[in-house]
Short mmCIF file of C-alpha atoms and ligand atoms in Angstrom, two decimals:
data_model
loop_
_atom_site.label_atom_id
_atom_site.label_comp_id
_atom_site.label_asym_id
_atom_site.label_seq_id
_atom_site.Cartn_x
_atom_site.Cartn_y
_atom_site.Cartn_z
CA MET A 1 91.35 226.36 41.44
CA GLY A 2 88.75 226.13 38.74
CA ARG A 3 85.88 227.98 37.18
CA ALA A 4 82.75 229.08 39.04
CA PHE A 5 79.28 229.67 37.61
CA VAL A 6 75.88 230.54 39.00
CA TYR A 7 74.24 227.87 36.85
CA VAL A 8 75.79 224.73 35.41
CA ILE A 9 74.01 222.32 33.07
CA LEU A 10 75.73 218.94 33.18
CA GLY A 11 75.17 217.23 29.81
CA GLY A 12 74.89 218.81 26.38
CA GLY A 13 71.99 217.01 24.73
CA VAL A 14 68.40 217.87 23.96
CA ALA A 15 67.44 218.98 27.47
CA ALA A 16 70.54 221.16 27.77
CA GLY A 17 69.68 223.00 24.55
CA TYR A 18 66.10 223.70 25.60
CA ALA A 19 67.26 224.75 29.08
CA ALA A 20 69.74 227.19 27.51
CA LEU A 21 67.00 228.73 25.37
CA GLU A 22 64.80 229.22 28.44
CA PHE A 23 67.69 230.78 30.38
CA ALA A 24 68.32 233.18 27.50
CA ARG A 25 64.63 234.11 27.32
CA ARG A 26 64.57 234.81 31.01
CA GLY A 27 67.64 237.01 30.78
CA VAL A 28 70.64 235.12 32.14
CA SER A 29 73.69 237.38 32.35
CA ALA A 30 76.89 236.73 30.43
CA GLY A 31 79.22 234.42 32.33
CA GLU A 32 76.54 233.05 34.65
CA LEU A 33 75.76 229.83 32.78
CA CYS A 34 77.90 227.00 31.51
CA ILE A 35 77.05 223.72 29.75
CA ILE A 36 79.47 220.82 30.15
CA SER A 37 79.21 218.05 27.58
CA GLU A 38 81.18 214.95 26.77
CA GLU A 39 80.12 215.39 23.14
CA SER A 40 82.19 217.54 20.82
CA VAL A 41 79.22 219.39 19.32
CA ALA A 42 76.72 221.89 20.72
CA PRO A 43 73.30 220.52 21.76
CA TYR A 44 71.34 219.07 18.85
CA GLU A 45 68.04 217.33 18.16
CA ARG A 46 69.04 213.73 18.89
CA PRO A 47 65.99 212.24 17.04
CA ALA A 48 67.54 213.34 13.76
CA LEU A 49 70.35 210.79 14.21
CA SER A 50 68.11 207.83 13.38
CA LYS A 51 66.11 209.65 10.71
CA GLY A 52 67.36 212.52 8.51
CA PHE A 53 71.02 211.90 9.41
CA LEU A 54 70.89 208.40 7.89
CA LEU A 55 69.26 209.34 4.59
CA PRO A 56 71.27 208.41 1.49
CA GLU A 57 70.29 211.64 -0.26
CA ALA A 58 70.36 215.17 1.19
CA PRO A 59 71.02 213.89 4.72
CA ALA A 60 70.55 216.20 7.71
CA ARG A 61 73.90 217.53 8.91
CA LEU A 62 74.95 219.91 11.65
CA PRO A 63 74.56 222.84 12.08
CA ALA A 64 71.07 222.31 10.56
CA PHE A 65 69.64 220.34 13.49
CA HIS A 66 71.02 222.05 16.58
CA THR A 67 68.36 222.54 19.21
CA CYS A 68 65.79 223.97 19.22
CA VAL A 69 64.67 223.47 15.59
CA GLY A 70 62.75 220.31 16.50
CA SER A 71 60.15 222.56 18.17
CA ASN A 72 60.32 225.20 15.44
CA GLU A 73 62.27 227.43 17.80
CA GLU A 74 65.53 229.27 17.35
CA ARG A 75 68.55 227.25 16.15
CA LEU A 76 71.23 227.52 18.82
CA THR A 77 74.55 227.38 16.99
CA PRO A 78 77.91 227.67 18.82
CA LYS A 79 77.85 231.36 17.79
CA TRP A 80 74.52 231.82 19.58
CA TYR A 81 76.04 230.54 22.85
CA THR A 82 78.97 232.92 22.46
CA GLU A 83 76.64 235.86 21.80
CA GLN A 84 74.60 235.00 24.89
CA GLY A 85 77.71 234.71 27.05
CA ILE A 86 76.87 231.06 27.75
CA GLU A 87 80.01 228.98 28.09
CA LEU A 88 80.00 225.71 26.15
CA VAL A 89 82.53 223.32 27.63
CA LEU A 90 82.55 220.58 24.99
CA GLY A 91 84.47 217.32 24.73
CA THR A 92 84.62 217.28 28.52
CA ARG A 93 83.48 214.39 30.70
CA VAL A 94 82.60 215.07 34.30
CA LYS A 95 83.98 212.20 36.32
CA SER A 96 82.78 213.10 39.81
CA ALA A 97 80.27 215.34 41.54
CA ASP A 98 79.97 216.56 45.11
CA VAL A 99 76.55 218.02 45.76
CA LYS A 100 77.46 219.13 49.31
CA ARG A 101 80.42 221.17 48.07
CA LYS A 102 78.56 222.08 44.85
CA THR A 103 81.43 221.04 42.64
CA LEU A 104 82.01 218.91 39.57
CA THR A 105 85.38 217.50 38.57
CA THR A 106 86.21 216.87 34.95
CA ALA A 107 88.22 213.95 33.59
CA ALA A 108 91.06 216.42 32.99
CA GLY A 109 91.00 217.31 36.71
CA GLU A 110 89.37 220.74 36.55
CA THR A 111 86.92 221.66 39.32
CA ILE A 112 83.84 223.57 38.23
CA SER A 113 81.60 224.97 40.94
CA TYR A 114 77.98 226.05 40.77
CA LYS A 115 75.23 227.61 42.83
CA ILE A 116 72.52 225.72 40.93
CA LEU A 117 73.12 222.51 38.97
CA ILE A 118 70.85 221.05 36.29
CA ILE A 119 71.61 217.38 35.63
CA ALA A 120 70.89 216.59 31.97
CA THR A 121 73.13 213.58 31.49
CA GLY A 122 70.57 211.53 29.55
CA ALA A 123 71.37 207.88 29.10
CA ARG A 124 73.83 205.50 27.55
CA ALA A 125 73.13 202.64 25.16
CA LEU A 126 73.20 199.20 26.77
CA LYS A 127 75.93 196.97 25.35
CA LEU A 128 75.63 193.31 24.35
CA GLY A 129 78.48 192.53 26.73
CA GLU A 130 76.13 193.40 29.59
CA PHE A 131 73.93 190.49 28.45
CA GLY A 132 76.79 188.03 28.33
CA VAL A 133 77.56 188.27 24.60
CA ARG A 134 81.29 188.46 24.00
CA GLU A 135 81.87 191.54 21.87
CA SER A 136 84.96 192.37 19.96
CA ASP A 137 85.78 195.94 18.94
CA ALA A 138 84.57 195.04 15.44
CA GLU A 139 84.21 198.26 13.47
CA ASN A 140 81.05 197.02 11.75
CA ILE A 141 79.05 196.68 15.01
CA CYS A 142 77.14 199.94 15.48
CA TYR A 143 75.31 201.38 18.46
CA LEU A 144 73.39 204.64 18.18
CA ARG A 145 73.18 207.14 20.98
CA ASN A 146 75.29 210.15 20.07
CA PHE A 147 76.76 212.12 17.22
CA ALA A 148 79.96 210.06 17.12
CA ASP A 149 77.93 206.81 16.92
CA ALA A 150 75.81 208.23 14.09
CA THR A 151 78.88 209.39 12.17
CA LYS A 152 80.36 205.90 12.44
CA LEU A 153 77.04 204.30 11.42
CA VAL A 154 76.88 206.45 8.27
CA SER A 155 80.41 205.46 7.27
CA ILE A 156 79.64 201.75 7.76
CA ILE A 157 76.38 202.08 5.81
CA GLN A 158 78.34 203.61 2.93
CA THR A 159 80.56 200.52 2.73
CA CYS A 160 77.57 198.11 2.75
CA ASN A 161 75.52 199.27 -0.23
CA GLY A 162 73.70 196.25 -1.68
CA GLY A 163 74.83 194.13 1.27
CA ASN A 164 73.23 192.71 4.40
CA ALA A 165 72.67 194.02 7.90
CA VAL A 166 71.47 192.38 11.09
CA VAL A 167 69.58 194.65 13.48
CA ILE A 168 69.56 193.43 17.08
CA GLY A 169 66.57 194.72 19.08
CA GLY A 170 63.00 195.45 18.07
CA GLY A 171 62.53 198.77 19.84
CA TYR A 172 62.80 202.35 18.59
CA ILE A 173 66.42 202.16 17.45
CA GLY A 174 65.87 198.79 15.78
CA MET A 175 62.77 199.92 13.88
CA GLU A 176 64.09 203.33 12.82
CA CYS A 177 67.53 202.03 11.83
CA ALA A 178 66.07 199.08 9.92
CA ALA A 179 63.98 201.52 7.86
CA ALA A 180 67.03 203.72 7.24
CA LEU A 181 69.14 200.73 6.18
CA VAL A 182 66.50 199.62 3.68
CA THR A 183 66.40 203.16 2.29
CA ASN A 184 70.17 202.79 1.83
CA ARG A 185 69.56 199.60 -0.21
CA ILE A 186 70.80 197.25 2.50
CA LYS A 187 68.93 193.99 3.16
CA VAL A 188 67.88 193.76 6.79
CA THR A 189 67.24 190.91 9.22
CA MET A 190 65.82 191.99 12.58
CA VAL A 191 66.36 189.80 15.65
CA PHE A 192 64.63 190.39 18.97
CA PRO A 193 63.48 188.36 21.96
CA GLU A 194 59.83 189.39 22.08
CA ALA A 195 56.89 188.00 20.07
CA HIS A 196 56.54 191.30 18.18
CA CYS A 197 58.30 194.59 17.59
CA MET A 198 58.02 197.61 19.92
CA ALA A 199 56.79 195.37 22.71
CA ARG A 200 56.94 198.18 25.28
CA LEU A 201 54.16 200.08 23.49
CA PHE A 202 52.61 198.32 20.51
CA THR A 203 49.79 195.81 20.82
CA PRO A 204 50.18 192.63 18.70
CA LYS A 205 47.74 194.13 16.17
CA ILE A 206 49.62 197.43 15.85
CA ALA A 207 52.94 195.57 15.64
CA ASP A 208 51.55 193.33 12.91
CA PHE A 209 50.69 196.39 10.80
CA TYR A 210 54.31 197.65 10.93
CA GLU A 211 55.89 194.21 10.55
CA THR A 212 53.79 193.55 7.45
CA TYR A 213 54.86 196.89 6.02
CA TYR A 214 58.55 196.20 6.80
CA GLU A 215 58.26 192.74 5.21
CA SER A 216 56.89 194.40 2.08
CA LYS A 217 60.17 196.35 2.04
CA GLY A 218 62.17 193.12 2.29
CA VAL A 219 62.89 193.11 6.04
CA HIS A 220 63.10 189.62 7.55
CA PHE A 221 62.04 189.16 11.19
CA ILE A 222 63.47 186.55 13.55
CA LYS A 223 61.46 186.85 16.75
CA GLY A 224 61.55 185.25 20.17
CA THR A 225 65.30 184.73 20.25
CA VAL A 226 68.60 186.47 20.90
CA LEU A 227 72.06 186.22 19.47
CA SER A 228 74.69 184.19 21.27
CA SER A 229 77.90 185.18 19.47
CA PHE A 230 79.57 186.77 16.46
CA GLU A 231 81.83 185.18 13.86
CA ASN A 232 84.67 187.50 12.81
CA ASP A 233 87.06 187.55 9.85
CA SER A 234 90.82 187.96 10.15
CA ASP A 235 90.42 191.78 10.26
CA GLY A 236 88.11 191.42 13.25
CA LYS A 237 85.01 192.38 11.25
CA VAL A 238 81.78 190.55 12.02
CA THR A 239 80.82 188.23 9.17
CA GLU A 240 78.06 186.20 10.85
CA VAL A 241 75.62 186.60 13.71
CA VAL A 242 75.03 183.33 15.55
CA LEU A 243 71.68 182.92 17.31
CA ARG A 244 70.96 180.92 20.45
CA ASP A 245 69.50 178.02 18.40
CA GLY A 246 72.65 177.87 16.28
CA THR A 247 71.22 179.70 13.24
CA ARG A 248 73.96 181.64 11.44
CA ILE A 249 73.12 184.87 9.62
CA PRO A 250 75.82 186.13 7.23
CA THR A 251 76.12 189.91 7.43
CA ASN A 252 78.16 192.93 6.40
CA MET A 253 77.19 195.00 9.43
CA VAL A 254 75.28 194.89 12.72
CA VAL A 255 73.18 197.58 14.41
CA VAL A 256 72.41 197.09 18.09
CA GLY A 257 69.53 198.82 19.89
CA ILE A 258 68.82 196.94 23.09
CA GLY A 259 67.75 199.73 25.40
CA ILE A 260 69.40 202.34 27.59
CA ARG A 261 70.56 203.01 31.13
CA PRO A 262 70.13 206.55 32.52
CA ASN A 263 73.42 208.26 33.46
CA THR A 264 72.77 208.55 37.20
CA GLY A 265 76.14 207.14 38.34
CA LEU A 266 77.72 210.45 39.43
CA PHE A 267 74.89 211.07 41.88
CA GLU A 268 74.09 207.65 43.33
CA GLY A 269 74.38 207.83 47.12
CA GLN A 270 74.00 211.62 46.97
CA LEU A 271 70.50 212.12 45.51
CA ALA A 272 67.27 210.12 45.77
CA ILE A 273 66.85 207.65 42.89
CA GLU A 274 63.55 206.13 41.77
CA LYS A 275 62.56 204.05 38.75
CA GLY A 276 66.15 204.10 37.58
CA GLY A 277 66.26 207.90 37.41
CA ILE A 278 67.05 210.86 39.66
CA LYS A 279 63.87 211.58 41.57
CA VAL A 280 62.53 215.12 41.24
CA ASN A 281 59.43 217.00 42.37
CA GLY A 282 57.01 218.97 40.19
CA ARG A 283 59.65 221.70 39.87
CA MET A 284 62.29 219.22 38.63
CA GLN A 285 64.13 219.70 41.92
CA THR A 286 66.02 216.71 43.32
CA SER A 287 66.41 215.70 46.96
CA ASN A 288 69.08 218.44 47.13
CA SER A 289 67.40 221.83 46.69
CA SER A 290 70.32 223.27 44.63
CA VAL A 291 70.18 220.44 42.11
CA PHE A 292 67.59 219.89 39.38
CA ALA A 293 67.31 216.97 36.95
CA VAL A 294 65.66 216.88 33.52
CA GLY A 295 65.24 214.67 30.46
CA ASP A 296 65.92 210.93 30.26
CA VAL A 297 67.74 210.90 33.61
CA ALA A 298 64.86 212.37 35.64
CA SER A 299 61.98 210.51 37.30
CA PHE A 300 59.16 212.98 37.84
CA PRO A 301 55.55 212.96 39.06
CA VAL A 302 53.03 212.83 36.22
CA LYS A 303 49.91 214.62 37.48
CA LEU A 304 47.77 213.01 34.83
CA PHE A 305 48.63 209.58 36.27
CA GLY A 306 47.82 210.59 39.87
CA SER A 307 51.38 211.95 40.35
CA ASP A 308 52.85 208.50 39.78
CA ILE A 309 56.62 208.83 39.36
CA ARG A 310 57.72 208.10 35.79
CA ARG A 311 60.97 208.27 33.87
CA LEU A 312 60.36 208.93 30.19
CA GLU A 313 62.86 208.42 27.38
CA HIS A 314 61.42 210.78 24.79
CA VAL A 315 62.38 214.09 23.30
CA ASP A 316 59.20 216.00 24.12
CA SER A 317 59.62 215.34 27.83
CA ALA A 318 63.33 216.26 27.64
CA ARG A 319 62.42 219.60 26.05
CA LYS A 320 59.58 220.40 28.42
CA THR A 321 61.18 219.22 31.69
CA ALA A 322 64.21 221.36 30.80
CA SER A 323 62.18 224.52 30.17
CA HIS A 324 60.15 223.88 33.29
CA ALA A 325 63.23 223.46 35.49
CA VAL A 326 64.68 226.76 34.29
CA SER A 327 61.39 228.55 34.92
CA ALA A 328 61.28 227.03 38.41
CA ILE A 329 64.83 228.22 39.06
CA ILE A 330 64.52 231.77 37.71
CA ALA A 331 60.89 232.60 38.49
CA PRO A 332 59.67 230.09 41.07
CA GLU A 333 56.67 232.20 42.10
CA THR A 334 55.28 232.24 38.55
CA ILE A 335 55.05 228.51 37.93
CA SER A 336 53.08 225.60 39.28
CA ASP A 337 54.02 221.94 39.38
CA PHE A 338 54.83 220.36 36.01
CA ASP A 339 51.67 219.10 34.33
CA TYR A 340 52.69 216.83 31.50
CA LEU A 341 50.90 214.77 28.88
CA PRO A 342 53.38 212.02 27.83
CA PHE A 343 53.94 212.11 24.08
CA PHE A 344 55.90 209.61 21.94
CA TYR A 345 56.23 209.46 18.16
CA SER A 346 58.18 207.90 15.36
CA ARG A 347 58.61 208.25 11.60
CA VAL A 348 59.73 205.33 9.41
CA PHE A 349 59.59 205.06 5.62
CA THR A 350 56.49 207.09 4.74
CA LEU A 351 54.74 206.04 7.96
CA SER A 352 54.30 208.23 10.99
CA TRP A 353 52.63 207.67 14.34
CA GLN A 354 51.96 209.47 17.61
CA PHE A 355 51.03 208.21 21.05
CA TYR A 356 49.73 210.17 24.04
CA GLY A 357 49.24 209.11 27.65
CA ASP A 358 49.66 205.72 29.24
CA SER A 359 49.43 202.25 27.67
CA VAL A 360 47.46 200.59 30.48
CA GLY A 361 44.01 199.03 30.64
CA GLU A 362 41.82 197.57 27.93
CA VAL A 363 42.73 198.28 24.30
CA ILE A 364 40.24 199.15 21.58
CA HIS A 365 41.63 199.25 18.05
CA TYR A 366 40.07 201.35 15.31
CA GLY A 367 40.57 202.33 11.70
CA ASP A 368 41.97 200.65 8.64
CA PHE A 369 44.91 198.36 9.46
CA VAL A 370 45.46 197.69 5.75
CA ALA A 371 45.38 201.17 4.22
CA GLY A 372 47.00 202.66 7.28
CA ARG A 373 44.95 205.29 9.11
CA CYS A 374 44.60 203.20 12.22
CA GLY A 375 45.13 203.26 15.93
CA ALA A 376 44.04 202.30 19.41
CA TYR A 377 42.69 203.71 22.64
CA TRP A 378 43.68 202.42 26.06
CA ILE A 379 40.73 202.54 28.46
CA ASP A 380 41.11 202.34 32.23
CA LYS A 381 38.23 202.62 34.70
CA GLY A 382 35.89 203.69 31.90
CA ARG A 383 38.09 206.54 30.67
CA ILE A 384 40.57 207.02 27.84
CA VAL A 385 44.10 207.06 29.27
CA GLY A 386 46.14 206.42 26.13
CA ALA A 387 45.76 206.94 22.39
CA PHE A 388 47.80 205.83 19.38
CA LEU A 389 47.35 206.87 15.77
CA GLU A 390 49.21 206.00 12.57
CA GLY A 391 48.76 208.21 9.53
CA GLY A 392 46.81 211.05 11.11
CA ASP A 393 46.91 214.74 10.28
CA ARG A 394 47.61 217.62 12.64
CA ASP A 395 43.95 217.90 13.73
CA ASP A 396 43.66 214.15 14.32
CA TYR A 397 46.70 214.14 16.60
CA ALA A 398 45.46 217.21 18.45
CA ALA A 399 42.11 215.45 18.95
CA ILE A 400 43.55 212.22 20.39
CA ALA A 401 45.88 214.24 22.65
CA GLU A 402 42.92 216.19 23.98
CA ALA A 403 40.89 213.01 24.54
CA VAL A 404 43.67 211.66 26.77
CA LYS A 405 44.21 214.97 28.54
CA LEU A 406 40.51 215.15 29.41
CA LYS A 407 40.35 211.40 30.14
CA MET A 408 37.21 211.15 28.03
CA VAL A 409 34.53 208.90 29.43
CA VAL A 410 33.75 205.79 27.39
CA LYS A 411 30.15 204.62 27.71
CA GLU A 412 29.92 202.40 24.66
CA LYS A 413 33.08 200.59 23.53
CA GLY A 414 31.54 199.70 20.17
CA GLU A 415 31.05 203.39 19.47
CA VAL A 416 34.75 204.11 20.16
CA GLU A 417 35.80 201.32 17.83
CA GLU A 418 33.48 202.52 15.09
CA LEU A 419 34.21 206.24 15.34
CA GLY A 420 37.97 205.98 15.87
CA VAL A 421 39.62 209.41 15.67
CA GLU A 422 36.20 211.01 15.30
CA PHE A 423 35.36 209.82 18.81
CA ALA A 424 38.25 211.91 20.11
CA SER A 425 37.13 214.88 18.01
CA ARG A 426 34.11 215.13 20.31
CA ALA A 427 36.42 215.97 23.24
P1 FAD B 1 70.67 213.35 25.82
O1 FAD B 1 70.07 214.06 24.67
O2 FAD B 1 71.12 211.96 25.66
O3 FAD B 1 71.91 214.23 26.31
C1 FAD B 1 72.73 213.83 27.37
C2 FAD B 1 74.05 214.54 27.22
O4 FAD B 1 74.80 214.43 28.42
C3 FAD B 1 74.94 213.96 26.12
O5 FAD B 1 75.46 215.00 25.35
C4 FAD B 1 76.04 213.25 26.89
O6 FAD B 1 77.25 213.19 26.21
C5 FAD B 1 76.15 214.15 28.10
N1 FAD B 1 76.76 213.52 29.28
C6 FAD B 1 76.34 212.40 29.92
N2 FAD B 1 77.15 212.15 30.98
C7 FAD B 1 78.08 213.12 30.98
C8 FAD B 1 79.20 213.40 31.81
N3 FAD B 1 79.52 212.64 32.87
N4 FAD B 1 79.97 214.47 31.53
C9 FAD B 1 79.66 215.29 30.46
N5 FAD B 1 78.62 215.07 29.65
C10 FAD B 1 77.83 214.00 29.91
N6 FAD B 1 62.60 210.54 21.25
C11 FAD B 1 61.42 210.86 20.67
O7 FAD B 1 60.48 211.22 21.37
N7 FAD B 1 61.27 210.78 19.32
C12 FAD B 1 62.25 210.37 18.51
O8 FAD B 1 62.06 210.29 17.30
C13 FAD B 1 63.49 210.02 19.09
N8 FAD B 1 64.50 209.60 18.31
C14 FAD B 1 65.69 209.24 18.89
C15 FAD B 1 66.72 208.80 18.07
C16 FAD B 1 67.92 208.40 18.63
C17 FAD B 1 69.02 207.92 17.74
C18 FAD B 1 68.09 208.43 20.04
C19 FAD B 1 69.38 207.97 20.65
C20 FAD B 1 67.07 208.88 20.85
C21 FAD B 1 65.87 209.30 20.29
N9 FAD B 1 64.81 209.77 21.06
C22 FAD B 1 63.63 210.12 20.49
C23 FAD B 1 64.98 209.95 22.50
C24 FAD B 1 65.42 211.39 22.80
O9 FAD B 1 66.44 211.77 21.92
C25 FAD B 1 65.89 211.48 24.24
O10 FAD B 1 64.76 211.26 25.06
C26 FAD B 1 66.50 212.83 24.52
O11 FAD B 1 67.66 213.04 23.76
C27 FAD B 1 66.85 212.97 26.00
O12 FAD B 1 67.46 214.20 26.20
P2 FAD B 1 68.51 214.40 27.38
O13 FAD B 1 69.05 215.79 27.23
O14 FAD B 1 67.91 213.96 28.65
O15 FAD B 1 69.67 213.37 27.05
P1 NAD B 2 63.96 200.17 23.42
O1 NAD B 2 63.76 200.06 24.87
O2 NAD B 2 62.99 200.91 22.59
O3 NAD B 2 64.07 198.72 22.79
C1 NAD B 2 64.97 197.80 23.28
C2 NAD B 2 64.77 196.52 22.53
O4 NAD B 2 65.91 195.71 22.80
C3 NAD B 2 63.59 195.68 22.97
O5 NAD B 2 62.46 195.96 22.23
C4 NAD B 2 64.07 194.28 22.71
O6 NAD B 2 63.61 193.88 21.45
C5 NAD B 2 65.55 194.38 22.61
N1 NAD B 2 66.35 193.62 23.57
C6 NAD B 2 66.39 193.77 24.91
N2 NAD B 2 67.31 192.94 25.41
C7 NAD B 2 67.86 192.27 24.37
C8 NAD B 2 68.87 191.29 24.24
N3 NAD B 2 69.52 190.79 25.30
N4 NAD B 2 69.19 190.84 23.01
C9 NAD B 2 68.54 191.32 21.95
N5 NAD B 2 67.58 192.25 22.00
C10 NAD B 2 67.26 192.71 23.20
O7 NAD B 2 65.44 200.78 23.25
P2 NAD B 2 66.22 201.19 21.94
O8 NAD B 2 65.48 200.80 20.73
O9 NAD B 2 67.61 200.71 22.14
O10 NAD B 2 66.20 202.78 22.04
C11 NAD B 2 67.10 203.44 22.92
C12 NAD B 2 66.53 204.73 23.42
O11 NAD B 2 66.37 205.63 22.35
C13 NAD B 2 65.18 204.61 24.09
O12 NAD B 2 65.17 205.44 25.19
C14 NAD B 2 64.23 205.14 23.06
O13 NAD B 2 63.09 205.74 23.66
C15 NAD B 2 65.07 206.15 22.36
N6 NAD B 2 64.62 206.33 20.97
C16 NAD B 2 63.38 206.82 20.79
C17 NAD B 2 62.92 206.99 19.52
C18 NAD B 2 61.54 207.54 19.34
O14 NAD B 2 60.93 207.90 20.34
N7 NAD B 2 61.03 207.61 18.13
C19 NAD B 2 63.71 206.67 18.43
C20 NAD B 2 64.99 206.15 18.65
C21 NAD B 2 65.43 205.98 19.94
O1 ISD B 3 61.88 216.01 16.88
C1 ISD B 3 62.68 215.97 15.98
C2 ISD B 3 62.78 214.99 14.99
O2 ISD B 3 62.02 213.92 14.88
C3 ISD B 3 63.83 215.30 14.20
O3 ISD B 3 64.25 214.62 13.16
O4 ISD B 3 63.67 216.89 15.83
C4 ISD B 3 64.46 216.52 14.73
C5 ISD B 3 64.48 217.70 13.83
O5 ISD B 3 63.26 217.86 13.18
C6 ISD B 3 65.64 217.67 12.83
O6 ISD B 3 65.74 218.88 12.18
#
């Protein structure tokens, strides 16, 4: 015997928090909804973990960044869930799921049944061991995906003041953590296999702007290579990172950010999978009509890209897919298929950028790549399909978003280059 709910959200991250808010707005009754999470804390704004949480002074701490403050919405504390009659089942890992029987089984052996399931299991950080690097359990190797990882990272940072860190990976985690480490007065070497940082999104010119800025803050880049092993001391702590060419980098700590894998495992063989995620339709409904999937784990049709199926790993899509799924569940007749403009952003040091759309086609850069109000448009078939801007204000970002949404026609590429953000303002 176990517990039974009308609605179960599996996973207690960003998407779960925004789904809970939408359920509450739409009037879920006490006892109908439960959230099951492996984490020990109520849903929170995960982006804070690589930003405010790592600050040396006045760091962000829970309960300040529970969802849904990242969207200037209500802050859902554990008390809020109790008041709403929403059951938070924390510190609980679901180890199996049966979508035919509509049951989940926890690691402790409890069976929880549902009428409607929302899968919001997000993703896990890839480990170096998966790339053939032998990893010890060294306490000074840090990954960053969840609250426990961030808590450990902060404690390691506090022991390394004035010391050295090696950051493995040149993606979002690598860039944001490197900036945070520098702010904590730790000297950083970044190592990654590509020719420049943020290779999934940045052009070489955009990357060069950020790398130059990081270098001005003392960050050293080692590009086009990977590590092969670690050297440990007698306590098991990493003391050196050894690269493939034999270079040895002495270090006090290591941060690893080498990508993620969506947590689809419980549902493989039961639900359709595409692009590494659980495939859903425009209502976030999976191949089983009682099961929905949202956030990092969901692959959904993006209307703007001709309903191409995409899996996005960003907080805005987690928030909006979650709200949309709940609307589709509670009031299906009132909503149409999800119509989403992909939106990514980051903040490092005093820099801040936003990107909208798709990074395909020809790139036209604009603006001042020295002073810092600069960006790029991606143009495909004569129309703007993607736009990036560093150092804009609210109106600038709204303008580039609109330009992508409308797929503005580009007649004269020179004009786009010259006008920059102002070109988008004509949208
Ligand atoms: P998650 O927020 O990862 O939540 C998944 C939850 O499911 C977790 O609580 C997990 O413990 C739980 N879970 C998984 N499997 C099980 C199971 N079997 N049983 C029980 N519970 C389970 N995006 C941006 O756009 N901008 C940013 O600035 C930004 N910063 C980020 C900083 C960091 C450090 C990280 C890690 C990510 C960042 N992201 C950012 C990405 C963004 O946070 C994710 O896209 C978003 O969190 C996805 O939400 P989600 O709910 O799908 O998954
Ligand atoms: P990522 O995909 O952004 O970057 C992975 C990086 O790992 C690559 O750029 C590459 O440099 C490196 N890499 C890959 N294989 C490697 C190997 N074998 N050895 C060394 N380096 C290797 O992933 P991430 O930086 O780990 O971020 C994890 C997740 O968190 C992503 O989903 C990301 O979107 C999310 N995140 C987003 C933000 C944001 O949007 N601002 C901030 C932090 C994290
Ligand atoms: O979107 C975000 C973001 O970048 C954060 O740091 O949400 C968090 C919150 O703003 C933290 O309060």
